[in-house]
Amino acid sequence: MNRKEAREYTMQALFQMEAQRDFEEPDLEKYLSREELGKQKTYVESLLRAVSENIRRVDEIISQCSEGWPPARMSKMDLAIIRVAAGEIIFMEEIPRAVSINEAVELAKKYGTEHSPQFVNAVLGKIQ
């Protein structure tokens, strides 16, 4: 698995975690026990832990940057994509901000609606 695939996996895991409201430690383990993570296991584990342990803070930052679109009103797919990139921007300083945003926009093109790429880019562009 390469980093692009790891981001996609992390987005899918965050989507499932949101749907099931299982951001707690015991629930997190089921997303991290996948053998196919390979060399990206550390990245996926770090990002999933950082976002899940700080979900309120992450969502508060997203809400401040989304101008009238709190996370509860966002499409669950857009929210998962934004959480991946926001997690990288906030907690993973070694990943360039521009890379996080670009990769999120690509995920939005693949999984979101026709408006998702612009929405994702606008929200993430405001996260510092």
Short mmCIF file of N, CA, C and O in Angstrom, two decimals:
data_model
loop_
_atom_site.label_atom_id
_atom_site.label_comp_id
_atom_site.label_asym_id
_atom_site.label_seq_id
_atom_site.Cartn_x
_atom_site.Cartn_y
_atom_site.Cartn_z
N MET A 1 0.85 -1.17 0.00
CA MET A 1 0.00 0.00 0.00
C MET A 1 0.89 1.24 0.00
O MET A 1 1.84 1.33 0.77
N ASN A 2 0.57 2.19 -0.88
CA ASN A 2 1.32 3.44 -0.90
C ASN A 2 0.57 4.51 -0.09
O ASN A 2 -0.50 4.26 0.44
N ARG A 3 1.13 5.71 0.01
CA ARG A 3 0.54 6.75 0.85
C ARG A 3 -0.84 7.18 0.34
O ARG A 3 -1.75 7.42 1.11
N LYS A 4 -0.99 7.28 -0.97
CA LYS A 4 -2.29 7.65 -1.55
C LYS A 4 -3.35 6.63 -1.14
O LYS A 4 -4.46 7.00 -0.72
N GLU A 5 -3.04 5.36 -1.22
CA GLU A 5 -3.96 4.30 -0.83
C GLU A 5 -4.21 4.33 0.68
O GLU A 5 -5.32 4.07 1.15
N ALA A 6 -3.19 4.69 1.45
CA ALA A 6 -3.33 4.79 2.90
C ALA A 6 -4.28 5.93 3.28
O ALA A 6 -5.09 5.79 4.19
N ARG A 7 -4.21 7.04 2.55
CA ARG A 7 -5.14 8.14 2.80
C ARG A 7 -6.57 7.69 2.49
O ARG A 7 -7.50 8.00 3.23
N GLU A 8 -6.71 6.99 1.39
CA GLU A 8 -8.03 6.50 1.00
C GLU A 8 -8.57 5.53 2.05
O GLU A 8 -9.73 5.60 2.43
N TYR A 9 -7.73 4.64 2.53
CA TYR A 9 -8.14 3.71 3.58
C TYR A 9 -8.53 4.46 4.85
O TYR A 9 -9.55 4.16 5.48
N THR A 10 -7.75 5.45 5.22
CA THR A 10 -8.02 6.24 6.42
C THR A 10 -9.34 6.98 6.27
O THR A 10 -10.14 7.05 7.20
N MET A 11 -9.59 7.53 5.08
CA MET A 11 -10.86 8.21 4.81
C MET A 11 -12.02 7.24 4.97
O MET A 11 -13.03 7.56 5.60
N GLN A 12 -11.88 6.03 4.43
CA GLN A 12 -12.94 5.03 4.55
C GLN A 12 -13.17 4.63 6.01
O GLN A 12 -14.31 4.47 6.45
N ALA A 13 -12.08 4.49 6.75
CA ALA A 13 -12.20 4.14 8.17
C ALA A 13 -12.91 5.26 8.93
O ALA A 13 -13.81 5.00 9.75
N LEU A 14 -12.54 6.51 8.68
CA LEU A 14 -13.19 7.64 9.36
C LEU A 14 -14.66 7.74 8.97
O LEU A 14 -15.50 8.10 9.80
N PHE A 15 -14.98 7.42 7.73
CA PHE A 15 -16.38 7.39 7.29
C PHE A 15 -17.17 6.36 8.10
O PHE A 15 -18.25 6.65 8.62
N GLN A 16 -16.60 5.16 8.24
CA GLN A 16 -17.26 4.10 9.02
C GLN A 16 -17.34 4.46 10.49
O GLN A 16 -18.36 4.21 11.15
N MET A 17 -16.29 5.06 11.02
CA MET A 17 -16.28 5.45 12.42
C MET A 17 -17.37 6.49 12.68
O MET A 17 -18.05 6.44 13.71
N GLU A 18 -17.56 7.43 11.77
CA GLU A 18 -18.62 8.43 11.92
C GLU A 18 -19.99 7.77 11.84
O GLU A 18 -20.86 8.06 12.65
N ALA A 19 -20.18 6.88 10.89
CA ALA A 19 -21.47 6.21 10.73
C ALA A 19 -21.84 5.41 11.97
O ALA A 19 -23.01 5.34 12.36
N GLN A 20 -20.84 4.80 12.60
CA GLN A 20 -21.09 3.95 13.76
C GLN A 20 -20.82 4.66 15.09
O GLN A 20 -21.01 4.08 16.14
N ARG A 21 -20.35 5.91 15.01
CA ARG A 21 -20.00 6.70 16.19
C ARG A 21 -19.06 5.92 17.11
O ARG A 21 -19.26 5.83 18.31
N ASP A 22 -18.04 5.31 16.51
CA ASP A 22 -17.09 4.51 17.31
C ASP A 22 -15.68 5.08 17.22
O ASP A 22 -14.81 4.54 16.58
N PHE A 23 -15.48 6.18 17.91
CA PHE A 23 -14.17 6.84 17.95
C PHE A 23 -13.37 6.46 19.18
O PHE A 23 -12.33 7.04 19.45
N GLU A 24 -13.82 5.51 19.95
CA GLU A 24 -13.13 5.10 21.17
C GLU A 24 -12.03 4.08 20.87
O GLU A 24 -12.06 3.38 19.87
N GLU A 25 -11.08 3.96 21.77
CA GLU A 25 -9.90 3.10 21.61
C GLU A 25 -10.23 1.65 21.22
O GLU A 25 -9.66 1.14 20.27
N PRO A 26 -11.12 0.95 21.93
CA PRO A 26 -11.38 -0.44 21.54
C PRO A 26 -11.90 -0.57 20.11
O PRO A 26 -11.56 -1.52 19.40
N ASP A 27 -12.72 0.39 19.69
CA ASP A 27 -13.26 0.36 18.34
C ASP A 27 -12.20 0.66 17.29
O ASP A 27 -12.24 0.16 16.18
N LEU A 28 -11.24 1.48 17.65
CA LEU A 28 -10.17 1.87 16.73
C LEU A 28 -9.34 0.67 16.29
O LEU A 28 -8.91 0.60 15.14
N GLU A 29 -9.15 -0.27 17.17
CA GLU A 29 -8.30 -1.43 16.87
C GLU A 29 -8.78 -2.23 15.66
O GLU A 29 -7.98 -2.78 14.92
N LYS A 30 -10.08 -2.30 15.44
CA LYS A 30 -10.57 -3.08 14.31
C LYS A 30 -10.15 -2.46 12.97
O LYS A 30 -10.06 -3.15 11.97
N TYR A 31 -9.88 -1.17 12.95
CA TYR A 31 -9.44 -0.51 11.73
C TYR A 31 -7.92 -0.61 11.53
O TYR A 31 -7.43 -0.39 10.44
N LEU A 32 -7.21 -0.93 12.61
CA LEU A 32 -5.75 -0.98 12.54
C LEU A 32 -5.19 -2.38 12.40
O LEU A 32 -3.99 -2.55 12.23
N SER A 33 -6.02 -3.37 12.47
CA SER A 33 -5.54 -4.76 12.44
C SER A 33 -5.51 -5.33 11.02
O SER A 33 -5.43 -6.53 10.84
N ARG A 34 -5.53 -4.48 10.03
CA ARG A 34 -5.55 -4.92 8.63
C ARG A 34 -4.13 -5.19 8.15
O ARG A 34 -3.26 -4.33 8.22
N GLU A 35 -3.90 -6.37 7.64
CA GLU A 35 -2.56 -6.75 7.18
C GLU A 35 -2.12 -5.95 5.96
O GLU A 35 -0.93 -5.68 5.78
N GLU A 36 -3.04 -5.56 5.10
CA GLU A 36 -2.65 -4.88 3.86
C GLU A 36 -2.10 -3.48 4.08
O GLU A 36 -1.63 -2.86 3.14
N LEU A 37 -2.12 -2.98 5.29
CA LEU A 37 -1.58 -1.65 5.56
C LEU A 37 -0.07 -1.60 5.32
O LEU A 37 0.47 -0.57 4.95
N GLY A 38 0.61 -2.70 5.54
CA GLY A 38 2.04 -2.81 5.26
C GLY A 38 2.85 -1.66 5.83
O GLY A 38 2.75 -1.32 7.00
N LYS A 39 3.67 -1.05 4.97
CA LYS A 39 4.56 0.03 5.39
C LYS A 39 3.83 1.29 5.82
O LYS A 39 4.40 2.16 6.44
N GLN A 40 2.55 1.38 5.49
CA GLN A 40 1.77 2.57 5.84
C GLN A 40 1.03 2.43 7.17
O GLN A 40 0.31 3.32 7.58
N LYS A 41 1.25 1.31 7.86
CA LYS A 41 0.55 1.07 9.12
C LYS A 41 0.82 2.18 10.14
O LYS A 41 -0.10 2.66 10.81
N THR A 42 2.05 2.63 10.25
CA THR A 42 2.39 3.69 11.20
C THR A 42 1.65 4.99 10.86
O THR A 42 1.11 5.65 11.73
N TYR A 43 1.62 5.33 9.56
CA TYR A 43 0.91 6.54 9.13
C TYR A 43 -0.58 6.44 9.47
O TYR A 43 -1.15 7.34 10.08
N VAL A 44 -1.21 5.33 9.07
CA VAL A 44 -2.64 5.14 9.30
C VAL A 44 -2.94 5.16 10.79
O VAL A 44 -3.87 5.84 11.25
N GLU A 45 -2.15 4.44 11.57
CA GLU A 45 -2.36 4.38 13.01
C GLU A 45 -2.21 5.77 13.64
O GLU A 45 -3.05 6.18 14.45
N SER A 46 -1.17 6.48 13.28
CA SER A 46 -0.95 7.81 13.85
C SER A 46 -2.09 8.76 13.52
O SER A 46 -2.58 9.49 14.39
N LEU A 47 -2.53 8.74 12.27
CA LEU A 47 -3.57 9.66 11.85
C LEU A 47 -4.93 9.29 12.45
O LEU A 47 -5.64 10.16 12.96
N LEU A 48 -5.28 8.01 12.42
CA LEU A 48 -6.55 7.60 13.01
C LEU A 48 -6.60 7.89 14.51
O LEU A 48 -7.61 8.36 15.03
N ARG A 49 -5.50 7.62 15.19
CA ARG A 49 -5.46 7.90 16.64
C ARG A 49 -5.58 9.40 16.91
O ARG A 49 -6.33 9.83 17.78
N ALA A 50 -4.81 10.19 16.16
CA ALA A 50 -4.82 11.64 16.37
C ALA A 50 -6.22 12.21 16.14
O ALA A 50 -6.71 13.01 16.96
N VAL A 51 -6.87 11.81 15.07
CA VAL A 51 -8.19 12.34 14.77
C VAL A 51 -9.22 11.83 15.78
O VAL A 51 -10.00 12.60 16.32
N SER A 52 -9.21 10.53 16.05
CA SER A 52 -10.22 9.98 16.96
C SER A 52 -10.07 10.49 18.39
O SER A 52 -11.05 10.78 19.06
N GLU A 53 -8.84 10.64 18.85
CA GLU A 53 -8.61 11.13 20.22
C GLU A 53 -8.91 12.62 20.35
O GLU A 53 -9.11 13.12 21.45
N ASN A 54 -8.92 13.32 19.24
CA ASN A 54 -9.13 14.77 19.24
C ASN A 54 -10.32 15.17 18.36
O ASN A 54 -10.34 16.27 17.80
N ILE A 55 -11.30 14.29 18.23
CA ILE A 55 -12.38 14.50 17.27
C ILE A 55 -13.13 15.81 17.53
O ILE A 55 -13.47 16.52 16.58
N ARG A 56 -13.35 16.16 18.77
CA ARG A 56 -14.06 17.42 19.06
C ARG A 56 -13.24 18.63 18.59
O ARG A 56 -13.78 19.57 18.00
N ARG A 57 -11.95 18.59 18.89
CA ARG A 57 -11.07 19.70 18.47
C ARG A 57 -11.00 19.79 16.94
O ARG A 57 -11.10 20.88 16.37
N VAL A 58 -10.84 18.65 16.27
CA VAL A 58 -10.77 18.62 14.81
C VAL A 58 -12.06 19.18 14.22
O VAL A 58 -12.04 20.04 13.33
N ASP A 59 -13.19 18.72 14.72
CA ASP A 59 -14.48 19.18 14.19
C ASP A 59 -14.72 20.66 14.50
O ASP A 59 -15.34 21.37 13.70
N GLU A 60 -14.23 21.13 15.63
CA GLU A 60 -14.35 22.55 15.96
C GLU A 60 -13.56 23.39 14.96
O GLU A 60 -14.05 24.42 14.48
N ILE A 61 -12.36 22.96 14.64
CA ILE A 61 -11.53 23.67 13.66
C ILE A 61 -12.20 23.64 12.29
O ILE A 61 -12.27 24.66 11.60
N ILE A 62 -12.71 22.48 11.90
CA ILE A 62 -13.41 22.36 10.62
C ILE A 62 -14.61 23.30 10.60
O ILE A 62 -14.84 24.01 9.61
N SER A 63 -15.37 23.32 11.66
CA SER A 63 -16.55 24.18 11.75
C SER A 63 -16.19 25.65 11.61
O SER A 63 -16.88 26.41 10.91
N GLN A 64 -15.10 26.06 12.26
CA GLN A 64 -14.66 27.46 12.17
C GLN A 64 -14.25 27.84 10.75
O GLN A 64 -14.36 28.99 10.35
N CYS A 65 -13.81 26.86 9.98
CA CYS A 65 -13.30 27.12 8.63
C CYS A 65 -14.32 26.86 7.53
O CYS A 65 -14.03 27.07 6.35
N SER A 66 -15.51 26.41 7.90
CA SER A 66 -16.49 26.02 6.88
C SER A 66 -17.65 26.99 6.72
O SER A 66 -18.58 26.72 5.97
N GLU A 67 -17.62 28.10 7.44
CA GLU A 67 -18.59 29.18 7.29
C GLU A 67 -20.03 28.70 7.12
O GLU A 67 -20.56 28.64 6.01
N GLY A 68 -20.66 28.36 8.22
CA GLY A 68 -22.06 28.00 8.18
C GLY A 68 -22.35 26.54 7.87
O GLY A 68 -23.50 26.15 7.76
N TRP A 69 -21.31 25.75 7.71
CA TRP A 69 -21.49 24.32 7.44
C TRP A 69 -20.82 23.52 8.54
O TRP A 69 -19.71 23.03 8.37
N PRO A 70 -21.48 23.39 9.69
CA PRO A 70 -20.88 22.58 10.75
C PRO A 70 -20.77 21.13 10.29
O PRO A 70 -21.50 20.69 9.40
N PRO A 71 -19.85 20.38 10.86
CA PRO A 71 -19.67 18.98 10.45
C PRO A 71 -20.96 18.17 10.40
O PRO A 71 -21.12 17.33 9.51
N ALA A 72 -21.90 18.44 11.28
CA ALA A 72 -23.15 17.69 11.29
C ALA A 72 -23.98 17.91 10.02
O ALA A 72 -24.78 17.04 9.65
N ARG A 73 -23.77 19.01 9.33
CA ARG A 73 -24.51 19.30 8.09
C ARG A 73 -23.78 18.85 6.84
O ARG A 73 -24.37 18.82 5.76
N MET A 74 -22.51 18.52 6.95
CA MET A 74 -21.72 18.11 5.79
C MET A 74 -22.08 16.69 5.37
O MET A 74 -22.50 15.89 6.19
N SER A 75 -21.85 16.42 4.09
CA SER A 75 -22.00 15.03 3.66
C SER A 75 -20.97 14.21 4.42
O SER A 75 -19.86 14.69 4.68
N LYS A 76 -21.32 13.02 4.79
CA LYS A 76 -20.41 12.18 5.59
C LYS A 76 -19.12 11.88 4.82
O LYS A 76 -18.06 11.76 5.41
N MET A 77 -19.21 11.78 3.51
CA MET A 77 -18.01 11.52 2.71
C MET A 77 -17.10 12.74 2.71
O MET A 77 -15.89 12.63 2.93
N ASP A 78 -17.66 13.92 2.47
CA ASP A 78 -16.85 15.14 2.51
C ASP A 78 -16.21 15.32 3.87
O ASP A 78 -15.04 15.68 3.97
N LEU A 79 -16.98 15.05 4.92
CA LEU A 79 -16.45 15.18 6.28
C LEU A 79 -15.28 14.24 6.51
O LEU A 79 -14.24 14.64 7.07
N ALA A 80 -15.39 13.01 6.07
CA ALA A 80 -14.29 12.04 6.24
C ALA A 80 -13.04 12.50 5.50
O ALA A 80 -11.93 12.42 6.02
N ILE A 81 -13.23 13.00 4.30
CA ILE A 81 -12.09 13.49 3.49
C ILE A 81 -11.44 14.69 4.19
O ILE A 81 -10.21 14.76 4.31
N ILE A 82 -12.26 15.61 4.66
CA ILE A 82 -11.73 16.80 5.33
C ILE A 82 -11.02 16.42 6.62
O ILE A 82 -9.97 16.96 6.95
N ARG A 83 -11.56 15.44 7.35
CA ARG A 83 -10.91 15.01 8.60
C ARG A 83 -9.53 14.42 8.34
O ARG A 83 -8.61 14.62 9.13
N VAL A 84 -9.38 13.66 7.25
CA VAL A 84 -8.05 13.10 6.93
C VAL A 84 -7.05 14.24 6.73
O VAL A 84 -5.99 14.27 7.35
N ALA A 85 -7.40 15.17 5.85
CA ALA A 85 -6.47 16.27 5.56
C ALA A 85 -6.27 17.18 6.76
O ALA A 85 -5.15 17.62 7.04
N ALA A 86 -7.35 17.47 7.47
CA ALA A 86 -7.22 18.32 8.67
C ALA A 86 -6.31 17.64 9.69
O ALA A 86 -5.47 18.29 10.32
N GLY A 87 -6.46 16.33 9.85
CA GLY A 87 -5.60 15.59 10.75
C GLY A 87 -4.14 15.70 10.36
O GLY A 87 -3.26 15.88 11.21
N GLU A 88 -3.87 15.59 9.06
CA GLU A 88 -2.49 15.74 8.59
C GLU A 88 -1.98 17.15 8.87
O GLU A 88 -0.86 17.33 9.36
N ILE A 89 -2.79 18.15 8.56
CA ILE A 89 -2.37 19.54 8.73
C ILE A 89 -2.12 19.86 10.21
O ILE A 89 -1.12 20.50 10.56
N ILE A 90 -3.01 19.40 11.07
CA ILE A 90 -2.92 19.74 12.49
C ILE A 90 -1.86 18.92 13.23
O ILE A 90 -1.11 19.45 14.04
N PHE A 91 -1.78 17.63 12.93
CA PHE A 91 -0.97 16.72 13.75
C PHE A 91 0.28 16.17 13.07
O PHE A 91 1.11 15.57 13.75
N MET A 92 0.43 16.33 11.78
CA MET A 92 1.56 15.72 11.07
C MET A 92 2.35 16.79 10.32
O MET A 92 2.20 16.93 9.11
N GLU A 93 3.15 17.51 11.04
CA GLU A 93 3.89 18.64 10.48
C GLU A 93 4.84 18.23 9.34
O GLU A 93 5.17 19.06 8.50
N GLU A 94 5.25 16.96 9.32
CA GLU A 94 6.18 16.51 8.28
C GLU A 94 5.52 16.39 6.91
O GLU A 94 6.22 16.29 5.89
N ILE A 95 4.20 16.43 6.86
CA ILE A 95 3.49 16.36 5.58
C ILE A 95 3.15 17.79 5.16
O ILE A 95 2.48 18.52 5.89
N PRO A 96 3.62 18.20 3.99
CA PRO A 96 3.33 19.57 3.54
C PRO A 96 1.82 19.81 3.43
O PRO A 96 1.07 18.98 2.93
N ARG A 97 1.41 20.96 3.90
CA ARG A 97 -0.01 21.35 3.88
C ARG A 97 -0.59 21.25 2.48
O ARG A 97 -1.71 20.75 2.30
N ALA A 98 0.15 21.70 1.49
CA ALA A 98 -0.33 21.68 0.10
C ALA A 98 -0.58 20.25 -0.38
O ALA A 98 -1.53 20.00 -1.13
N VAL A 99 0.24 19.31 0.06
CA VAL A 99 0.05 17.90 -0.31
C VAL A 99 -1.24 17.38 0.31
O VAL A 99 -2.03 16.71 -0.36
N SER A 100 -1.46 17.68 1.58
CA SER A 100 -2.68 17.24 2.26
C SER A 100 -3.93 17.76 1.54
O SER A 100 -4.88 17.02 1.31
N ILE A 101 -3.91 19.03 1.19
CA ILE A 101 -5.06 19.63 0.51
C ILE A 101 -5.25 19.02 -0.87
O ILE A 101 -6.37 18.65 -1.25
N ASN A 102 -4.18 18.90 -1.63
CA ASN A 102 -4.27 18.34 -2.98
C ASN A 102 -4.81 16.91 -2.96
O ASN A 102 -5.68 16.55 -3.75
N GLU A 103 -4.29 16.11 -2.05
CA GLU A 103 -4.75 14.71 -1.96
C GLU A 103 -6.22 14.64 -1.54
O GLU A 103 -6.96 13.78 -2.01
N ALA A 104 -6.65 15.54 -0.68
CA ALA A 104 -8.05 15.58 -0.26
C ALA A 104 -8.95 15.97 -1.43
O ALA A 104 -10.03 15.38 -1.62
N VAL A 105 -8.53 16.92 -2.22
CA VAL A 105 -9.31 17.32 -3.39
C VAL A 105 -9.43 16.15 -4.37
O VAL A 105 -10.50 15.91 -4.94
N GLU A 106 -8.36 15.40 -4.53
CA GLU A 106 -8.41 14.22 -5.41
C GLU A 106 -9.39 13.17 -4.87
O GLU A 106 -10.14 12.55 -5.64
N LEU A 107 -9.39 12.96 -3.57
CA LEU A 107 -10.36 12.04 -2.97
C LEU A 107 -11.78 12.55 -3.17
O LEU A 107 -12.70 11.77 -3.44
N ALA A 108 -11.98 13.86 -3.05
CA ALA A 108 -13.30 14.45 -3.24
C ALA A 108 -13.78 14.27 -4.68
O ALA A 108 -14.96 14.03 -4.92
N LYS A 109 -12.88 14.36 -5.64
CA LYS A 109 -13.24 14.12 -7.04
C LYS A 109 -13.69 12.68 -7.25
O LYS A 109 -14.61 12.42 -8.02
N LYS A 110 -13.03 11.78 -6.56
CA LYS A 110 -13.32 10.35 -6.73
C LYS A 110 -14.58 9.92 -5.97
O LYS A 110 -15.36 9.12 -6.48
N TYR A 111 -14.78 10.43 -4.77
CA TYR A 111 -15.85 9.94 -3.89
C TYR A 111 -16.99 10.91 -3.64
O TYR A 111 -18.04 10.50 -3.16
N GLY A 112 -16.78 12.17 -3.90
CA GLY A 112 -17.79 13.17 -3.56
C GLY A 112 -18.72 13.51 -4.71
O GLY A 112 -18.75 12.83 -5.74
N THR A 113 -19.45 14.58 -4.52
CA THR A 113 -20.33 15.10 -5.56
C THR A 113 -19.54 16.04 -6.46
O THR A 113 -18.35 16.28 -6.23
N GLU A 114 -20.21 16.63 -7.42
CA GLU A 114 -19.52 17.56 -8.32
C GLU A 114 -19.04 18.81 -7.57
O GLU A 114 -18.11 19.47 -8.02
N HIS A 115 -19.67 19.12 -6.44
CA HIS A 115 -19.29 20.30 -5.67
C HIS A 115 -18.27 20.00 -4.58
O HIS A 115 -17.70 20.92 -3.98
N SER A 116 -18.05 18.74 -4.31
CA SER A 116 -17.15 18.36 -3.21
C SER A 116 -15.72 18.89 -3.34
O SER A 116 -15.17 19.39 -2.36
N PRO A 117 -15.09 18.78 -4.53
CA PRO A 117 -13.70 19.26 -4.60
C PRO A 117 -13.54 20.73 -4.21
O PRO A 117 -12.62 21.07 -3.46
N GLN A 118 -14.44 21.59 -4.68
CA GLN A 118 -14.35 23.01 -4.34
C GLN A 118 -14.61 23.22 -2.85
O GLN A 118 -13.93 24.03 -2.21
N PHE A 119 -15.60 22.52 -2.30
CA PHE A 119 -15.94 22.66 -0.89
C PHE A 119 -14.77 22.22 -0.01
O PHE A 119 -14.35 22.94 0.90
N VAL A 120 -14.22 21.05 -0.31
CA VAL A 120 -13.09 20.51 0.46
C VAL A 120 -11.91 21.46 0.40
O VAL A 120 -11.29 21.77 1.41
N ASN A 121 -11.60 21.95 -0.79
CA ASN A 121 -10.49 22.88 -0.97
C ASN A 121 -10.71 24.16 -0.18
O ASN A 121 -9.78 24.67 0.48
N ALA A 122 -11.93 24.70 -0.22
CA ALA A 122 -12.22 25.96 0.49
C ALA A 122 -12.07 25.79 2.01
O ALA A 122 -11.46 26.65 2.66
N VAL A 123 -12.59 24.69 2.55
CA VAL A 123 -12.49 24.48 3.99
C VAL A 123 -11.04 24.28 4.41
O VAL A 123 -10.54 24.92 5.33
N LEU A 124 -10.35 23.39 3.71
CA LEU A 124 -8.97 23.08 4.08
C LEU A 124 -8.03 24.26 3.88
O LEU A 124 -7.04 24.41 4.61
N GLY A 125 -8.33 25.11 2.91
CA GLY A 125 -7.50 26.28 2.66
C GLY A 125 -7.47 27.25 3.83
O GLY A 125 -6.55 28.07 3.95
N LYS A 126 -8.47 27.17 4.71
CA LYS A 126 -8.55 28.07 5.85
C LYS A 126 -7.95 27.47 7.13
O LYS A 126 -7.79 28.18 8.11
N ILE A 127 -7.66 26.18 7.12
CA ILE A 127 -7.08 25.56 8.31
C ILE A 127 -5.60 25.89 8.39
O ILE A 127 -4.86 25.72 7.45
N GLN A 128 -5.20 26.38 9.54
CA GLN A 128 -3.79 26.76 9.73
C GLN A 128 -3.07 25.75 10.54
O GLN A 128 -3.23 25.19 11.41
#
